[in-house]
Short mmCIF file of C-alpha atoms and ligand atoms in Angstrom, two decimals:
data_model
loop_
_atom_site.label_atom_id
_atom_site.label_comp_id
_atom_site.label_asym_id
_atom_site.label_seq_id
_atom_site.Cartn_x
_atom_site.Cartn_y
_atom_site.Cartn_z
CA MET A 1 -27.95 34.72 -93.30
CA ASN A 2 -24.62 34.09 -94.58
CA LEU A 3 -25.53 34.29 -98.25
CA PRO A 4 -23.29 33.08 -101.18
CA PRO A 5 -21.97 36.24 -103.11
CA VAL A 6 -23.84 35.13 -106.51
CA LEU A 7 -27.62 34.98 -106.39
CA GLY A 8 -29.51 34.32 -109.53
CA ALA A 9 -32.26 31.95 -111.16
CA ALA A 10 -31.93 29.10 -113.65
CA THR A 11 -33.57 28.06 -116.85
CA SER A 12 -32.90 25.57 -119.87
CA ALA A 13 -33.39 26.01 -123.72
CA PHE A 14 -35.81 23.46 -124.16
CA GLN A 15 -37.84 24.29 -121.45
CA ILE A 16 -38.52 27.72 -122.29
CA GLU A 17 -37.50 28.96 -125.64
CA GLY A 18 -39.82 27.33 -128.35
CA GLY A 19 -38.81 29.02 -131.60
CA ARG A 20 -38.45 26.10 -133.87
CA GLU A 21 -37.31 28.28 -136.78
CA ASP A 22 -34.28 30.00 -138.23
CA GLY A 23 -32.81 26.97 -139.17
CA LYS A 24 -32.82 25.17 -135.65
CA GLY A 25 -32.26 21.50 -136.09
CA GLN A 26 -34.13 18.78 -134.48
CA SER A 27 -33.37 17.48 -130.82
CA ILE A 28 -34.32 14.24 -129.07
CA TRP A 29 -36.59 16.40 -127.05
CA ASP A 30 -38.47 17.74 -129.95
CA THR A 31 -38.98 14.07 -131.22
CA PHE A 32 -40.28 13.09 -127.83
CA SER A 33 -42.66 16.26 -128.22
CA ASP A 34 -43.74 15.33 -131.82
CA GLU A 35 -44.35 11.65 -130.73
CA GLY A 36 -46.75 12.80 -128.20
CA ARG A 37 -44.76 11.67 -125.08
CA LEU A 38 -44.88 15.03 -123.26
CA ALA A 39 -47.96 16.14 -121.35
CA ASP A 40 -47.69 19.25 -123.40
CA ARG A 41 -45.86 20.13 -126.60
CA GLY A 42 -42.48 21.63 -126.46
CA ASP A 43 -43.04 23.95 -129.84
CA ILE A 44 -43.55 27.27 -127.92
CA ALA A 45 -43.05 26.56 -124.22
CA CYS A 46 -42.46 30.10 -122.84
CA ASP A 47 -41.66 31.61 -126.29
CA HIS A 48 -38.42 32.88 -124.75
CA TYR A 49 -37.07 32.98 -128.28
CA HIS A 50 -39.25 35.78 -129.05
CA ARG A 51 -39.77 37.25 -125.65
CA TYR A 52 -36.20 37.32 -124.03
CA GLN A 53 -36.22 41.16 -123.82
CA GLU A 54 -39.24 41.02 -121.47
CA ASP A 55 -37.84 38.26 -119.79
CA VAL A 56 -34.22 39.85 -119.21
CA GLU A 57 -36.27 43.05 -118.00
CA LEU A 58 -37.46 40.90 -115.28
CA LEU A 59 -34.06 39.71 -114.36
CA LYS A 60 -32.97 43.07 -113.44
CA GLY A 61 -31.87 43.19 -109.79
CA PHE A 62 -30.62 39.15 -109.85
CA ASP A 63 -26.86 38.75 -110.08
CA ALA A 64 -26.82 36.18 -112.56
CA TYR A 65 -28.90 34.25 -114.74
CA ARG A 66 -28.10 30.39 -115.61
CA MET A 67 -29.43 29.62 -119.02
CA SER A 68 -28.51 26.75 -121.74
CA ILE A 69 -27.65 26.95 -125.38
CA ALA A 70 -29.55 24.61 -127.61
CA TRP A 71 -26.92 22.59 -129.34
CA THR A 72 -29.31 22.29 -132.45
CA ARG A 73 -29.60 26.18 -132.67
CA VAL A 74 -25.74 26.33 -133.32
CA LEU A 75 -25.07 23.07 -135.07
CA PRO A 76 -28.43 21.97 -136.31
CA ASP A 77 -27.10 18.33 -137.05
CA GLY A 78 -24.71 18.19 -133.96
CA VAL A 79 -21.68 18.36 -136.40
CA GLY A 80 -21.09 20.06 -139.80
CA GLU A 81 -22.33 23.46 -140.57
CA VAL A 82 -22.61 26.24 -137.91
CA ASP A 83 -26.03 28.02 -138.11
CA GLN A 84 -24.84 31.83 -137.53
CA LYS A 85 -28.52 33.01 -136.80
CA GLY A 86 -28.55 30.46 -133.69
CA LEU A 87 -25.44 31.93 -132.30
CA ASP A 88 -26.57 35.55 -132.97
CA PHE A 89 -29.77 35.02 -130.87
CA TYR A 90 -27.64 33.79 -127.94
CA ARG A 91 -25.11 37.04 -128.42
CA ARG A 92 -28.30 39.12 -128.53
CA LEU A 93 -29.69 37.62 -125.37
CA ILE A 94 -26.16 37.97 -123.45
CA ASP A 95 -25.55 41.36 -124.54
CA GLU A 96 -29.12 42.18 -123.16
CA LEU A 97 -28.30 40.40 -119.98
CA LEU A 98 -24.94 42.20 -119.43
CA ASP A 99 -26.50 45.64 -120.35
CA SER A 100 -28.95 44.73 -117.53
CA GLY A 101 -26.08 44.01 -114.93
CA VAL A 102 -26.80 40.14 -115.02
CA ALA A 103 -23.95 37.95 -115.42
CA PRO A 104 -24.52 34.92 -117.71
CA TRP A 105 -23.82 31.45 -116.54
CA VAL A 106 -24.04 29.27 -119.57
CA THR A 107 -24.76 25.53 -119.87
CA LEU A 108 -23.78 23.83 -122.89
CA PHE A 109 -25.75 20.66 -122.48
CA HIS A 110 -29.17 20.38 -120.86
CA TRP A 111 -30.29 17.31 -122.58
CA ASP A 112 -31.25 18.45 -125.72
CA LEU A 113 -29.16 16.45 -127.95
CA PRO A 114 -29.46 17.01 -131.74
CA GLN A 115 -31.57 14.06 -133.16
CA ALA A 116 -29.04 13.59 -136.03
CA LEU A 117 -26.44 12.40 -133.31
CA GLN A 118 -28.98 10.24 -131.62
CA ASP A 119 -29.64 8.48 -134.97
CA ARG A 120 -25.88 7.57 -134.71
CA GLY A 121 -26.22 6.12 -131.33
CA GLY A 122 -26.42 9.34 -129.35
CA TRP A 123 -24.12 9.69 -126.46
CA ALA A 124 -23.65 5.72 -126.22
CA ASN A 125 -21.41 6.28 -129.25
CA ARG A 126 -17.90 7.70 -128.33
CA GLU A 127 -17.82 9.90 -131.46
CA THR A 128 -20.52 12.13 -129.75
CA VAL A 129 -17.84 13.19 -127.29
CA ASP A 130 -15.79 14.67 -130.18
CA ALA A 131 -18.93 16.48 -131.47
CA PHE A 132 -19.41 17.90 -127.95
CA VAL A 133 -15.98 19.17 -127.85
CA ARG A 134 -16.36 20.78 -131.36
CA TYR A 135 -19.61 22.43 -130.13
CA ALA A 136 -17.72 23.57 -127.26
CA GLU A 137 -15.06 25.24 -129.50
CA VAL A 138 -17.75 26.98 -131.56
CA VAL A 139 -19.55 28.31 -128.74
CA VAL A 140 -16.68 29.44 -126.81
CA GLU A 141 -15.27 31.21 -129.98
CA ALA A 142 -18.49 32.74 -130.45
CA LEU A 143 -19.43 33.96 -126.85
CA GLY A 144 -16.34 33.59 -124.80
CA ASP A 145 -15.65 37.35 -124.73
CA LEU A 146 -18.94 37.95 -123.17
CA VAL A 147 -19.49 34.57 -120.94
CA LYS A 148 -17.37 34.08 -117.83
CA ASN A 149 -18.97 31.16 -116.36
CA TRP A 150 -19.55 27.79 -118.31
CA ILE A 151 -21.27 24.48 -116.99
CA THR A 152 -20.51 21.69 -119.30
CA HIS A 153 -23.42 19.45 -118.52
CA ASN A 154 -26.53 19.57 -116.61
CA GLU A 155 -27.46 16.26 -114.30
CA PRO A 156 -25.60 13.57 -115.94
CA TRP A 157 -27.13 10.84 -113.89
CA VAL A 158 -30.86 12.22 -114.80
CA TYR A 159 -29.93 12.31 -118.42
CA ALA A 160 -28.12 8.73 -118.45
CA THR A 161 -30.67 6.98 -116.14
CA LEU A 162 -34.04 8.55 -116.93
CA GLY A 163 -33.47 8.60 -120.72
CA HIS A 164 -31.41 5.34 -121.18
CA ILE A 165 -32.28 2.95 -118.45
CA GLU A 166 -35.68 3.68 -117.22
CA GLY A 167 -36.49 5.24 -120.73
CA VAL A 168 -38.96 7.89 -119.30
CA PHE A 169 -37.08 10.85 -120.81
CA ALA A 170 -35.52 11.04 -124.31
CA PRO A 171 -34.64 9.12 -126.06
CA GLY A 172 -36.44 6.63 -124.42
CA ILE A 173 -34.12 3.61 -123.91
CA THR A 174 -34.25 1.23 -121.57
CA ASP A 175 -30.98 -0.71 -121.40
CA TRP A 176 -28.28 -0.62 -118.46
CA GLN A 177 -25.35 -1.05 -120.68
CA THR A 178 -26.47 1.84 -122.83
CA GLY A 179 -27.10 3.98 -119.94
CA LEU A 180 -23.64 3.23 -118.19
CA ALA A 181 -22.03 3.93 -121.77
CA VAL A 182 -24.11 7.10 -122.13
CA ALA A 183 -22.87 8.23 -118.46
CA HIS A 184 -19.17 7.52 -119.29
CA HIS A 185 -19.12 9.36 -122.49
CA VAL A 186 -21.10 12.45 -121.11
CA LEU A 187 -18.47 12.56 -118.35
CA LEU A 188 -15.62 12.19 -120.62
CA SER A 189 -17.02 15.14 -122.97
CA HIS A 190 -17.20 17.17 -119.70
CA GLY A 191 -13.75 16.54 -118.79
CA LYS A 192 -12.42 17.21 -122.55
CA ALA A 193 -14.50 20.27 -122.61
CA VAL A 194 -12.84 21.94 -119.65
CA PRO A 195 -9.67 22.97 -121.36
CA VAL A 196 -11.55 24.21 -124.41
CA LEU A 197 -13.89 26.36 -122.40
CA LYS A 198 -11.21 27.88 -120.23
CA GLN A 199 -9.11 28.99 -123.32
CA ARG A 200 -10.92 32.50 -123.09
CA GLY A 201 -10.32 32.81 -119.44
CA GLY A 202 -13.68 31.31 -118.32
CA SER A 203 -14.52 29.46 -115.13
CA VAL A 204 -15.75 25.89 -115.72
CA GLY A 205 -17.89 23.24 -113.84
CA PRO A 206 -20.42 20.50 -114.22
CA ALA A 207 -23.73 20.81 -112.61
CA LEU A 208 -24.24 17.35 -110.88
CA ASP A 209 -27.56 16.39 -109.45
CA CYS A 210 -27.54 14.58 -106.19
CA ARG A 211 -29.79 12.70 -104.20
CA PRO A 212 -28.41 12.32 -100.39
CA SER A 213 -29.79 9.26 -98.72
CA ARG A 214 -30.22 7.82 -95.41
CA PRO A 215 -30.81 4.24 -94.18
CA ALA A 216 -34.36 3.69 -92.67
CA THR A 217 -32.90 1.49 -90.14
CA PRO A 218 -29.32 0.41 -89.09
CA ASP A 219 -29.91 -2.77 -90.97
CA ASP A 220 -30.58 -0.59 -94.16
CA GLU A 221 -26.96 0.35 -94.26
CA ALA A 222 -25.53 -1.69 -97.08
CA ALA A 223 -28.78 -0.74 -99.40
CA ASN A 224 -27.99 3.00 -98.46
CA THR A 225 -24.23 2.71 -99.40
CA HIS A 226 -25.26 1.05 -102.92
CA PHE A 227 -27.84 3.59 -103.50
CA ASP A 228 -25.29 6.44 -102.59
CA GLY A 229 -22.85 4.68 -105.16
CA PHE A 230 -25.40 4.54 -107.97
CA ARG A 231 -26.98 7.79 -107.56
CA ASN A 232 -24.14 10.06 -106.21
CA ARG A 233 -20.47 8.47 -106.16
CA TRP A 234 -20.59 7.12 -109.81
CA TYR A 235 -20.42 10.69 -110.92
CA PHE A 236 -19.07 12.65 -108.13
CA ASP A 237 -15.92 10.19 -107.85
CA PRO A 238 -14.71 10.22 -111.37
CA VAL A 239 -14.92 13.91 -111.59
CA PHE A 240 -12.74 14.47 -108.55
CA GLY A 241 -9.93 11.90 -109.68
CA LYS A 242 -11.28 8.95 -107.74
CA GLY A 243 -12.30 6.67 -110.79
CA TYR A 244 -15.62 4.75 -110.66
CA PRO A 245 -16.39 3.52 -107.14
CA ALA A 246 -15.16 -0.07 -106.85
CA ASP A 247 -18.03 -1.25 -104.69
CA ILE A 248 -20.66 -0.19 -107.65
CA GLU A 249 -18.45 -1.44 -110.35
CA GLU A 250 -18.35 -4.88 -108.86
CA THR A 251 -22.06 -5.09 -108.65
CA TYR A 252 -22.65 -3.91 -112.25
CA ARG A 253 -19.89 -6.50 -113.53
CA GLU A 254 -21.86 -9.11 -111.61
CA LEU A 255 -25.44 -8.15 -112.96
CA GLY A 256 -23.55 -7.85 -116.59
CA ARG A 257 -24.20 -4.01 -116.99
CA TRP A 258 -20.67 -3.06 -117.21
CA ASP A 259 -17.45 -4.53 -118.19
CA GLY A 260 -15.30 -1.56 -118.03
CA SER A 261 -14.12 -2.06 -121.59
CA LEU A 262 -15.30 1.32 -123.21
CA VAL A 263 -13.17 3.19 -120.60
CA GLN A 264 -9.99 3.58 -122.59
CA ALA A 265 -6.43 4.69 -121.41
CA GLY A 266 -6.41 8.17 -120.29
CA ASP A 267 -10.30 8.70 -120.05
CA LEU A 268 -10.34 8.75 -116.22
CA ASP A 269 -7.69 11.48 -116.25
CA SER A 270 -9.82 13.28 -118.75
CA ILE A 271 -12.71 13.26 -116.63
CA ALA A 272 -10.92 14.80 -113.83
CA SER A 273 -9.65 17.64 -115.57
CA PRO A 274 -9.62 20.27 -112.99
CA ILE A 275 -12.69 22.20 -112.64
CA ASP A 276 -13.09 25.79 -111.27
CA PHE A 277 -16.38 25.10 -109.46
CA LEU A 278 -18.57 22.21 -108.59
CA GLY A 279 -22.21 22.80 -109.74
CA ILE A 280 -24.72 21.00 -107.56
CA ASN A 281 -28.57 20.66 -108.01
CA TYR A 282 -30.56 19.82 -105.26
CA TYR A 283 -34.12 19.28 -104.41
CA THR A 284 -34.57 16.50 -102.03
CA SER A 285 -33.30 13.65 -100.17
CA ILE A 286 -34.41 9.85 -99.70
CA GLU A 287 -34.86 7.13 -97.21
CA ILE A 288 -33.47 3.81 -98.35
CA ARG A 289 -34.97 0.34 -97.23
CA THR A 290 -33.36 -2.96 -98.09
CA GLY A 291 -35.15 -5.53 -100.24
CA SER A 292 -36.59 -2.76 -102.89
CA GLN A 293 -36.25 -4.56 -106.18
CA GLU A 294 -35.84 -0.89 -107.71
CA SER A 295 -33.76 0.60 -104.91
CA ASP A 296 -31.00 1.26 -107.45
CA VAL A 297 -33.03 3.34 -109.70
CA GLY A 298 -34.45 5.49 -106.99
CA LYS A 299 -38.00 4.11 -106.87
CA VAL A 300 -37.85 3.96 -102.99
CA ALA A 301 -41.03 4.95 -101.36
CA PRO A 302 -40.65 7.91 -99.39
CA GLY A 303 -41.49 7.99 -95.71
CA PRO A 304 -44.31 9.96 -94.27
CA GLY A 305 -43.53 13.56 -93.50
CA PRO A 306 -45.55 16.00 -91.67
CA PRO A 307 -47.51 18.45 -94.21
CA PRO A 308 -46.19 20.73 -96.05
CA GLY A 309 -43.26 17.84 -96.23
CA TYR A 310 -43.63 17.32 -100.06
CA THR A 311 -43.72 19.63 -102.90
CA GLU A 312 -45.99 18.80 -106.00
CA MET A 313 -43.28 16.85 -107.71
CA GLY A 314 -43.78 14.39 -104.69
CA TRP A 315 -40.28 15.15 -103.21
CA GLU A 316 -39.66 15.41 -99.52
CA ILE A 317 -38.81 18.68 -98.41
CA THR A 318 -35.35 18.22 -96.25
CA PRO A 319 -33.13 21.30 -96.15
CA ALA A 320 -30.77 19.59 -93.66
CA ALA A 321 -29.79 17.21 -95.88
CA LEU A 322 -28.58 19.96 -98.18
CA THR A 323 -26.23 21.34 -95.48
CA GLU A 324 -24.88 17.66 -94.66
CA PHE A 325 -24.49 16.88 -98.30
CA LEU A 326 -22.38 20.11 -98.89
CA GLN A 327 -20.25 19.42 -95.65
CA ARG A 328 -19.69 15.77 -97.15
CA VAL A 329 -18.49 17.06 -100.48
CA ASP A 330 -16.31 19.40 -98.98
CA ARG A 331 -14.75 16.72 -96.79
CA GLU A 332 -14.51 14.05 -99.63
CA TYR A 333 -13.81 16.07 -102.53
CA SER A 334 -12.55 19.32 -101.47
CA PRO A 335 -13.80 21.68 -104.47
CA ALA A 336 -12.38 25.00 -104.57
CA SER A 337 -15.69 26.28 -104.90
CA ILE A 338 -19.39 25.00 -104.90
CA VAL A 339 -22.38 26.75 -106.59
CA ILE A 340 -26.02 25.37 -106.07
CA THR A 341 -26.69 25.57 -109.92
CA GLU A 342 -30.29 24.42 -109.00
CA ASN A 343 -32.85 24.50 -105.99
CA GLY A 344 -36.30 25.12 -105.85
CA ALA A 345 -40.16 23.63 -105.74
CA SER A 346 -42.97 22.74 -107.79
CA TYR A 347 -46.39 24.48 -106.31
CA SER A 348 -49.29 25.55 -108.30
CA ASP A 349 -50.31 28.24 -106.01
CA GLY A 350 -50.30 30.94 -108.48
CA VAL A 351 -48.61 34.30 -107.66
CA GLU A 352 -49.41 33.93 -103.97
CA ASP A 353 -46.75 31.26 -103.57
CA GLN A 354 -46.03 31.52 -99.94
CA ARG A 355 -44.86 27.82 -99.99
CA ARG A 356 -42.05 28.49 -102.53
CA ILE A 357 -40.96 31.32 -100.27
CA ASP A 358 -40.80 28.92 -97.27
CA TYR A 359 -38.93 26.24 -99.15
CA LEU A 360 -36.34 28.74 -100.75
CA GLN A 361 -35.90 30.31 -97.44
CA GLN A 362 -35.12 26.90 -95.51
CA HIS A 363 -32.74 26.05 -98.30
CA LEU A 364 -30.99 29.18 -98.13
CA GLU A 365 -30.77 29.01 -94.39
CA ALA A 366 -29.15 25.42 -95.14
CA VAL A 367 -26.63 26.85 -97.56
CA SER A 368 -25.90 29.77 -95.07
CA ALA A 369 -25.32 27.01 -92.38
CA ALA A 370 -22.81 25.14 -94.79
CA ARG A 371 -20.89 28.38 -95.17
CA ASP A 372 -20.77 29.04 -91.57
CA SER A 373 -19.05 25.86 -91.18
CA GLY A 374 -16.62 26.63 -93.97
CA VAL A 375 -17.92 25.01 -97.01
CA PRO A 376 -16.95 27.18 -100.11
CA VAL A 377 -20.51 27.87 -101.60
CA ASP A 378 -20.15 30.88 -103.78
CA GLY A 379 -23.40 30.74 -105.64
CA TYR A 380 -27.06 29.70 -105.58
CA PHE A 381 -29.61 29.64 -108.65
CA VAL A 382 -33.36 29.18 -108.01
CA TRP A 383 -34.98 26.64 -110.45
CA SER A 384 -36.71 28.31 -111.89
CA LEU A 385 -36.85 31.89 -113.19
CA MET A 386 -40.29 31.11 -114.76
CA ASP A 387 -42.80 28.29 -114.87
CA ASN A 388 -41.85 26.24 -117.85
CA LEU A 389 -42.06 22.99 -119.68
CA GLU A 390 -41.24 20.23 -116.92
CA TRP A 391 -39.93 17.71 -119.71
CA VAL A 392 -42.65 14.75 -119.65
CA SER A 393 -44.82 16.70 -117.18
CA GLY A 394 -45.49 19.46 -119.57
CA PHE A 395 -46.90 22.54 -117.78
CA THR A 396 -48.32 20.87 -114.88
CA GLN A 397 -45.51 21.20 -112.67
CA ARG A 398 -44.60 24.88 -111.85
CA PHE A 399 -41.14 25.75 -110.34
CA GLY A 400 -41.22 29.39 -111.49
CA LEU A 401 -40.57 32.85 -109.57
CA ILE A 402 -42.61 34.04 -112.42
CA ASP A 403 -46.10 32.74 -113.58
CA ILE A 404 -46.60 31.97 -117.21
CA ASP A 405 -50.07 31.81 -118.49
CA PHE A 406 -49.26 29.39 -121.43
CA ASP A 407 -52.24 30.59 -123.36
CA THR A 408 -51.53 34.43 -123.46
CA GLN A 409 -47.75 34.08 -122.68
CA VAL A 410 -48.28 36.67 -120.17
CA ARG A 411 -45.59 36.91 -117.46
CA SER A 412 -46.47 37.60 -113.90
CA PRO A 413 -44.27 37.86 -111.05
CA LYS A 414 -45.12 35.74 -107.90
CA ALA A 415 -44.80 36.66 -104.20
CA SER A 416 -41.54 34.59 -104.36
CA TYR A 417 -40.20 36.79 -107.05
CA HIS A 418 -40.50 40.00 -105.17
CA TRP A 419 -38.98 38.31 -101.83
CA TYR A 420 -36.15 36.89 -103.69
CA ARG A 421 -35.51 40.15 -105.29
CA ASP A 422 -35.76 41.98 -102.45
CA LEU A 423 -33.34 39.69 -100.61
CA ILE A 424 -31.03 40.14 -102.94
CA ALA A 425 -31.14 43.80 -102.82
CA ASN A 426 -31.03 43.98 -98.90
CA ARG A 427 -28.24 41.37 -98.48
O1 IFM B 1 -36.85 21.17 -114.74
C1 IFM B 1 -35.90 20.54 -114.22
C2 IFM B 1 -34.28 20.94 -114.65
O2 IFM B 1 -34.40 20.69 -116.07
C3 IFM B 1 -33.37 19.91 -114.21
N1 IFM B 1 -33.34 19.85 -112.87
C4 IFM B 1 -34.49 19.56 -112.36
C5 IFM B 1 -35.56 20.27 -112.48
C6 IFM B 1 -36.93 20.10 -111.85
O3 IFM B 1 -37.42 18.88 -112.22
#
């Protein structure tokens, strides 16, 4: 296989850390958890806050580890006072990684917005952009001597849409105008943070989620184009200087979802601030049929597939679509470098997880095929290093290379962990 030079695994703060202590502020996901809106509470998760040394030990042999910082540990209210204890925790963790030969790839925003900022409108309020830039300044000042790869935002589509249009994720809002305002401000804050994070020589990129789609029949082309615009182009186009896609803007205007008035002079240039790499999170693709009321929020029924055609998230296994999507991104946007910032599968197979090995093998082959055709894919991160709190699904969906017993916090590497670590060692 033509593997990317950097192979690692990923997690995010809320999903693994626990540790609501040492001055940590409340995030919108803590609130969702406190309100009983998650299948399991998030107070402890994998208790990584206390067990990070054990977790780093298990990362030995990996090239890199993608983690996120909890904004509320660094600035409990999002703005104002810095909590040194929070920064010290991340410094200890990152020191430990570097001592273990594992490069930290650090995400600033993986959805856990300080509740104090949400109380002032969250990402729908343009002031949150400034708050994020200040947060980036604080973090790069404290950790920029150690961290060389930064990811601004994780999955802006998911954050904006599931949290503010569908309302199933925190903060639980169901309003299109809010969702599109959130998306714009998240993208704007990404662009404004890029030069800040580069100040100390780091490489910077966003982690964009994608959902490649295909029309079920030739008659479904228009629906498919619309879905692709809503789901992919609305985010990829502005990051690469193409502005918002005109066809989708027109639809949104007609439906009263967007009048473009919150896009101020200079915003689109800021969003297109040059990045060093494009992070892509890929799990599945989708078939689109015309006429579904919900086709623009991704609720199109998937077509049948031969077993084992789906993971336990109900996501169809489509590795070829990853190769095609990478080739398309290369053709249409020409990023200097692409990193698969997430890819993985949920299976509750315990430590004998051959199905996860198969999934990862197929997707690494898909990445390899893209590289063979000249696409600059330079990194790949498995989601996830360990089973963790899968947002509203709680502990029911297990993506980890390492099994977690959530009662005892015992870590047990799965067959996929050994397979992946051997692959890295023997490449
Ligand atoms: O667990 C999530 C992660 O936080 C973001 N990307 C998708 C993963 C699986 O749903």
